[in-house]
mmCIF file of C-alpha atoms in Angstrom:
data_model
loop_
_atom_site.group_PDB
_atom_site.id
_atom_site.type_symbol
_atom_site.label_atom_id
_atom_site.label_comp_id
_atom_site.label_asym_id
_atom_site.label_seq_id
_atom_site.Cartn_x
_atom_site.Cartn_y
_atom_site.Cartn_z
ATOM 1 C CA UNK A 146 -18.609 -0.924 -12.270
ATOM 2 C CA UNK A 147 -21.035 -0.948 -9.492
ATOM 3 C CA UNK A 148 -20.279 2.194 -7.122
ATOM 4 C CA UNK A 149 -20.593 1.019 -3.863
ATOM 5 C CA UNK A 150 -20.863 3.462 -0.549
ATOM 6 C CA UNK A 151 -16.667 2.911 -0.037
ATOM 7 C CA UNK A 152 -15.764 3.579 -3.420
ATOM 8 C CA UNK A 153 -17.914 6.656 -3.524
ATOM 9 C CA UNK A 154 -16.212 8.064 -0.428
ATOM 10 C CA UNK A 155 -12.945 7.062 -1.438
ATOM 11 C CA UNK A 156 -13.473 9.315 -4.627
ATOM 12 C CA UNK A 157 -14.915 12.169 -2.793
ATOM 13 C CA UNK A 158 -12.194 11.998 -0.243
ATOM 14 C CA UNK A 159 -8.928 11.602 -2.262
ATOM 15 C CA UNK A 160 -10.278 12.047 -5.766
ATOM 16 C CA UNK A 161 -9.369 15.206 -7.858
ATOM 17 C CA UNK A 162 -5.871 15.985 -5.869
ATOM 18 C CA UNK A 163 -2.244 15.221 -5.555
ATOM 19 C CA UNK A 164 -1.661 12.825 -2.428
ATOM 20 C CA UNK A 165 1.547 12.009 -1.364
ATOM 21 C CA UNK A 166 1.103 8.557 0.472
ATOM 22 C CA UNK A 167 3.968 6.137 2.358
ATOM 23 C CA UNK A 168 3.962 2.444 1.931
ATOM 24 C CA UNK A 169 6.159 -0.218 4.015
ATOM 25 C CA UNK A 170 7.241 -2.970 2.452
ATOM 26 C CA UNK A 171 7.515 -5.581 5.475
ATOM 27 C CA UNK A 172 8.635 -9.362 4.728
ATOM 28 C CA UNK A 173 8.994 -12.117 7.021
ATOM 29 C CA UNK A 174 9.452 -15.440 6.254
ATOM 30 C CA UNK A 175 9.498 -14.911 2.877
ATOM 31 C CA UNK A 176 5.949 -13.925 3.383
ATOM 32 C CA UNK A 177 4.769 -9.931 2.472
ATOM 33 C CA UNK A 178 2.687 -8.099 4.262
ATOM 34 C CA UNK A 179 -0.546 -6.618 1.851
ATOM 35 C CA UNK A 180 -3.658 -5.405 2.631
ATOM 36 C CA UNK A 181 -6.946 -6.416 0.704
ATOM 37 C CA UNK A 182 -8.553 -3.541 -0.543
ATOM 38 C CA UNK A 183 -12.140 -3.179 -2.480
ATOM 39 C CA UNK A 184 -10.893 -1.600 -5.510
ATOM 40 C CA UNK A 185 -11.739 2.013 -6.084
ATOM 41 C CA UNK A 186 -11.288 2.234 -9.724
ATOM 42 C CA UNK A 187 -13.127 -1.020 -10.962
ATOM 43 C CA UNK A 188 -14.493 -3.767 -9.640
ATOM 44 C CA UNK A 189 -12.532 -6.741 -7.656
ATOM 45 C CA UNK A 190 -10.120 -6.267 -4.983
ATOM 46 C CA UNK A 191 -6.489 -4.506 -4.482
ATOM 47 C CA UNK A 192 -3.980 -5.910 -3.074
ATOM 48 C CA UNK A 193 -0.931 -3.026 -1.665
ATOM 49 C CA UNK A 194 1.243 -2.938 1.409
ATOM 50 C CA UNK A 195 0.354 -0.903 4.127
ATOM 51 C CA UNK A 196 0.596 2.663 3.599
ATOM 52 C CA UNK A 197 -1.621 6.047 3.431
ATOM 53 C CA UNK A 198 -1.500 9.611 3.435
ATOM 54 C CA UNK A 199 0.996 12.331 4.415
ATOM 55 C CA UNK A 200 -0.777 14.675 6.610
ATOM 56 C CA UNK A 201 0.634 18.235 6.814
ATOM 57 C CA UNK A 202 3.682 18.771 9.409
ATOM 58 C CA UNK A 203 4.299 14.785 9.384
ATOM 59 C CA UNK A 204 6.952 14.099 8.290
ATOM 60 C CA UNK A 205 7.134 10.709 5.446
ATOM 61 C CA UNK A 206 8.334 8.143 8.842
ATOM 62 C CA UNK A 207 5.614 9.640 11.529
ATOM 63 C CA UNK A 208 3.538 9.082 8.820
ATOM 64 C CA UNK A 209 3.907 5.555 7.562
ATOM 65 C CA UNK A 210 4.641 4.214 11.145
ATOM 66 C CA UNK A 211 0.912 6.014 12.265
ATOM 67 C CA UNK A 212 -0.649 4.162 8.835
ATOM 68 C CA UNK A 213 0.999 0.941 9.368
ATOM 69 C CA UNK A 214 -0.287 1.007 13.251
ATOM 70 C CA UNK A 215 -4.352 2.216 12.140
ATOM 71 C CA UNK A 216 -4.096 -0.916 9.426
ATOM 72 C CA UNK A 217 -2.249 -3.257 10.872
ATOM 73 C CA UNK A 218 -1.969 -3.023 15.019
ATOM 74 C CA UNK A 219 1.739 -3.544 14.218
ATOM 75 C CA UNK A 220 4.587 -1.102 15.808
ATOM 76 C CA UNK A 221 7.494 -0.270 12.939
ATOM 77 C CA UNK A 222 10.534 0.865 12.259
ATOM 78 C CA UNK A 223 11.362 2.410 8.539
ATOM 79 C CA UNK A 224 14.994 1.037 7.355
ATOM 80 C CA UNK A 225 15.294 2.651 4.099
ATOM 81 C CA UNK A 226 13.570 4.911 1.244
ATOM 82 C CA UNK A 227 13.621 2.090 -1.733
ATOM 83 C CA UNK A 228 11.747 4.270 -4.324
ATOM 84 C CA UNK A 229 9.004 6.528 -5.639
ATOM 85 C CA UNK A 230 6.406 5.487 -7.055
ATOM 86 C CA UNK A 231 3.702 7.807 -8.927
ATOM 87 C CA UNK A 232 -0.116 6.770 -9.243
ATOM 88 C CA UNK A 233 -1.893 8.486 -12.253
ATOM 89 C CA UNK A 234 -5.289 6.879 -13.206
ATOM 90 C CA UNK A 235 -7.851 10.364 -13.006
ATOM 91 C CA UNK A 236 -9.130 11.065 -10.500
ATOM 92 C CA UNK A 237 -6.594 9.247 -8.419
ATOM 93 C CA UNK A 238 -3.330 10.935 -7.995
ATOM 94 C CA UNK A 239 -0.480 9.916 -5.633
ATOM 95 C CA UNK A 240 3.128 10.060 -5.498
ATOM 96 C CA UNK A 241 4.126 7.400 -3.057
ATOM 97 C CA UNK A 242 7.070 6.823 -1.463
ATOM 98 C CA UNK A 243 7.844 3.123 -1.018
ATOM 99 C CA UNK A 244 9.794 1.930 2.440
ATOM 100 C CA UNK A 245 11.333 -1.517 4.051
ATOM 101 C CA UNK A 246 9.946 -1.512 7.664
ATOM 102 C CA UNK A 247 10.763 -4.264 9.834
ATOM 103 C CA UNK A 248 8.714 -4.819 12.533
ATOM 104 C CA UNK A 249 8.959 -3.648 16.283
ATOM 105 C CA UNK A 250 5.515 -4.714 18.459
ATOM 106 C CA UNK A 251 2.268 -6.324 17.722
ATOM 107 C CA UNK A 252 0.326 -9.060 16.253
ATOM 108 C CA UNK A 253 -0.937 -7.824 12.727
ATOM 109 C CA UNK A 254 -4.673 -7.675 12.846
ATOM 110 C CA UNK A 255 -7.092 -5.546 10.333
ATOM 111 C CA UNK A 256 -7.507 -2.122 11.427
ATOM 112 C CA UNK A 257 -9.336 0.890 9.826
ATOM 113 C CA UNK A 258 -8.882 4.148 7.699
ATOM 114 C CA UNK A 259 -10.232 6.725 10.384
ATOM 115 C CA UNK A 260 -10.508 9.284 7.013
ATOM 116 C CA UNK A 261 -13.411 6.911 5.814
ATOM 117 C CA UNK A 262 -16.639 5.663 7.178
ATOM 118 C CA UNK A 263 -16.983 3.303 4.961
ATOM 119 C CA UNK A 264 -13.785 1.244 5.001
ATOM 120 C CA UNK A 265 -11.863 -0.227 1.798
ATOM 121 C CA UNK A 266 -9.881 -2.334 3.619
ATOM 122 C CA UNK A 267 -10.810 -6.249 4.221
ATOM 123 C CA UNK A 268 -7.936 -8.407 5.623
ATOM 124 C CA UNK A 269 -4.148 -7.982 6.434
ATOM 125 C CA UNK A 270 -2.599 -10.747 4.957
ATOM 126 C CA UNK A 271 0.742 -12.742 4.691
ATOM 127 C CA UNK A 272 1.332 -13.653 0.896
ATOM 128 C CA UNK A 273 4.281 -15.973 -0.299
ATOM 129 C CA UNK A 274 6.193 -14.838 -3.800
ATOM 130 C CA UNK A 275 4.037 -17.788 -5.670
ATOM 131 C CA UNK A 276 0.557 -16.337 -4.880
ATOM 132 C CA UNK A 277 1.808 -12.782 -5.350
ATOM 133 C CA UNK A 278 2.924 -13.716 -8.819
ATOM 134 C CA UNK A 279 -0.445 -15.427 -9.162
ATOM 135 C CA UNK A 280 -2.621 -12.386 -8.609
ATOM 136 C CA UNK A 281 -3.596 -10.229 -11.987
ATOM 137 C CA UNK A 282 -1.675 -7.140 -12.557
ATOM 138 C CA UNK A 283 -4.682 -4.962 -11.993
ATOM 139 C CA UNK A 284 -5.335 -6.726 -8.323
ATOM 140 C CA UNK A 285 -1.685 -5.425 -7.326
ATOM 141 C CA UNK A 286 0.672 -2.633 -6.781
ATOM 142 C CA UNK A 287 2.545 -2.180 -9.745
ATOM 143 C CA UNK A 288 5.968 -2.568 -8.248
ATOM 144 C CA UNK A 289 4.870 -6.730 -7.596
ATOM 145 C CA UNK A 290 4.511 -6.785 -11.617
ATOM 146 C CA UNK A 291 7.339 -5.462 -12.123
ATOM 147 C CA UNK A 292 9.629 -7.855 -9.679
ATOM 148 C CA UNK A 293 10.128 -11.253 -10.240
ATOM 149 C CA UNK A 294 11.381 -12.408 -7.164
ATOM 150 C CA UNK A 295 10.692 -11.313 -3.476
ATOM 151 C CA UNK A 296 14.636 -10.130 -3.408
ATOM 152 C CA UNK A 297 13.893 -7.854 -6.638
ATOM 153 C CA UNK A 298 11.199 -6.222 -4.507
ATOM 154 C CA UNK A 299 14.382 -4.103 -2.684
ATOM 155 C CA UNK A 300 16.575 -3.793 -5.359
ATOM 156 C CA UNK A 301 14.164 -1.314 -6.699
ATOM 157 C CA UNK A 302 15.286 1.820 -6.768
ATOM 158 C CA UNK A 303 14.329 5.893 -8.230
ATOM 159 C CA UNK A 304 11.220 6.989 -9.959
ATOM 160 C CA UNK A 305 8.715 5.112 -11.534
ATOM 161 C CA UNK A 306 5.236 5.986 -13.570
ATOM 162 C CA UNK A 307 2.407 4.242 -12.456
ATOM 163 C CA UNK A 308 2.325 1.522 -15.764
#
């Protein structure tokens, strides 16, 4: 896999340590919210909800409301904790905690990861159940492989190991 300048700095930046990132799970219209990410682990593209790391003395909803407005423009409120979620592949390491948000203010628009200079991200996009289903496992969360309709998506519930 071809290391490019983002995927080098996302290594060196969250590599080698135990994150603990939030993700909001928005859906409107029977449309979900993901970002496109340049994968950091091979080569292609990721596809995730909005979401990012827990600094220290934030708590998990200061947190995910601050990511979703730095990667999305959008203002949001978290409903409910839906479950946890944890990311082994060395050196990545998260446990992430998975949310429904609904949304307050804004027009969604790509934003940026202030942590990196070279940015991962490359669109905020609206994605029906159908082309969801249709991207690889490896180009998406695990929690979309593991749901097989948009309503299993918060029926999910407790711990899971990243598969």
């Amino acid at each position: 896999m071809p290391m490019t300048p983002a995927r080098e700095e996302a290594i060196a930046q969250y590599g080698n340590q135990l994150r603990v990132r939030v993700c909001g799970i928005l859906v409107e219209d029977n449309q979900m919210l993901l970002i496109k990410h340049q994968a950091v682990l091979e080569a292609g593209v990721y596809w995730s909800p909005p979401g990012g790391g827990v600094q220290f003395g934030e708590s998990a909803r200061e947190a995910l409301c601050r990511e979703f407005l730095e990667e999305t423009h959008l203002q949001i409120e978290v409903v409910k904790l839906l479950f946890v979620n944890q990311f082994l592949r060395p050196p990545l390491h998260a446990i992430e905690l998975y949310f429904e948000v609904k949304r307050l203010n804004g027009s969604e628009q790509l934003g940026s990861d202030p942590e990196l200079s070279n940015q991962l991200m490359e669109a905020v996009v609206w994605l029906t159940w159908p082309e969801i289903e249709a991207l690889s496992r490896s180009e998406k969360a695990s929690f979309l492989s593991r749901c097989r309709t948009m309503a299993d998506v918060f029926s999910q519930t407790g711990y899971y190991d990243e598969d």
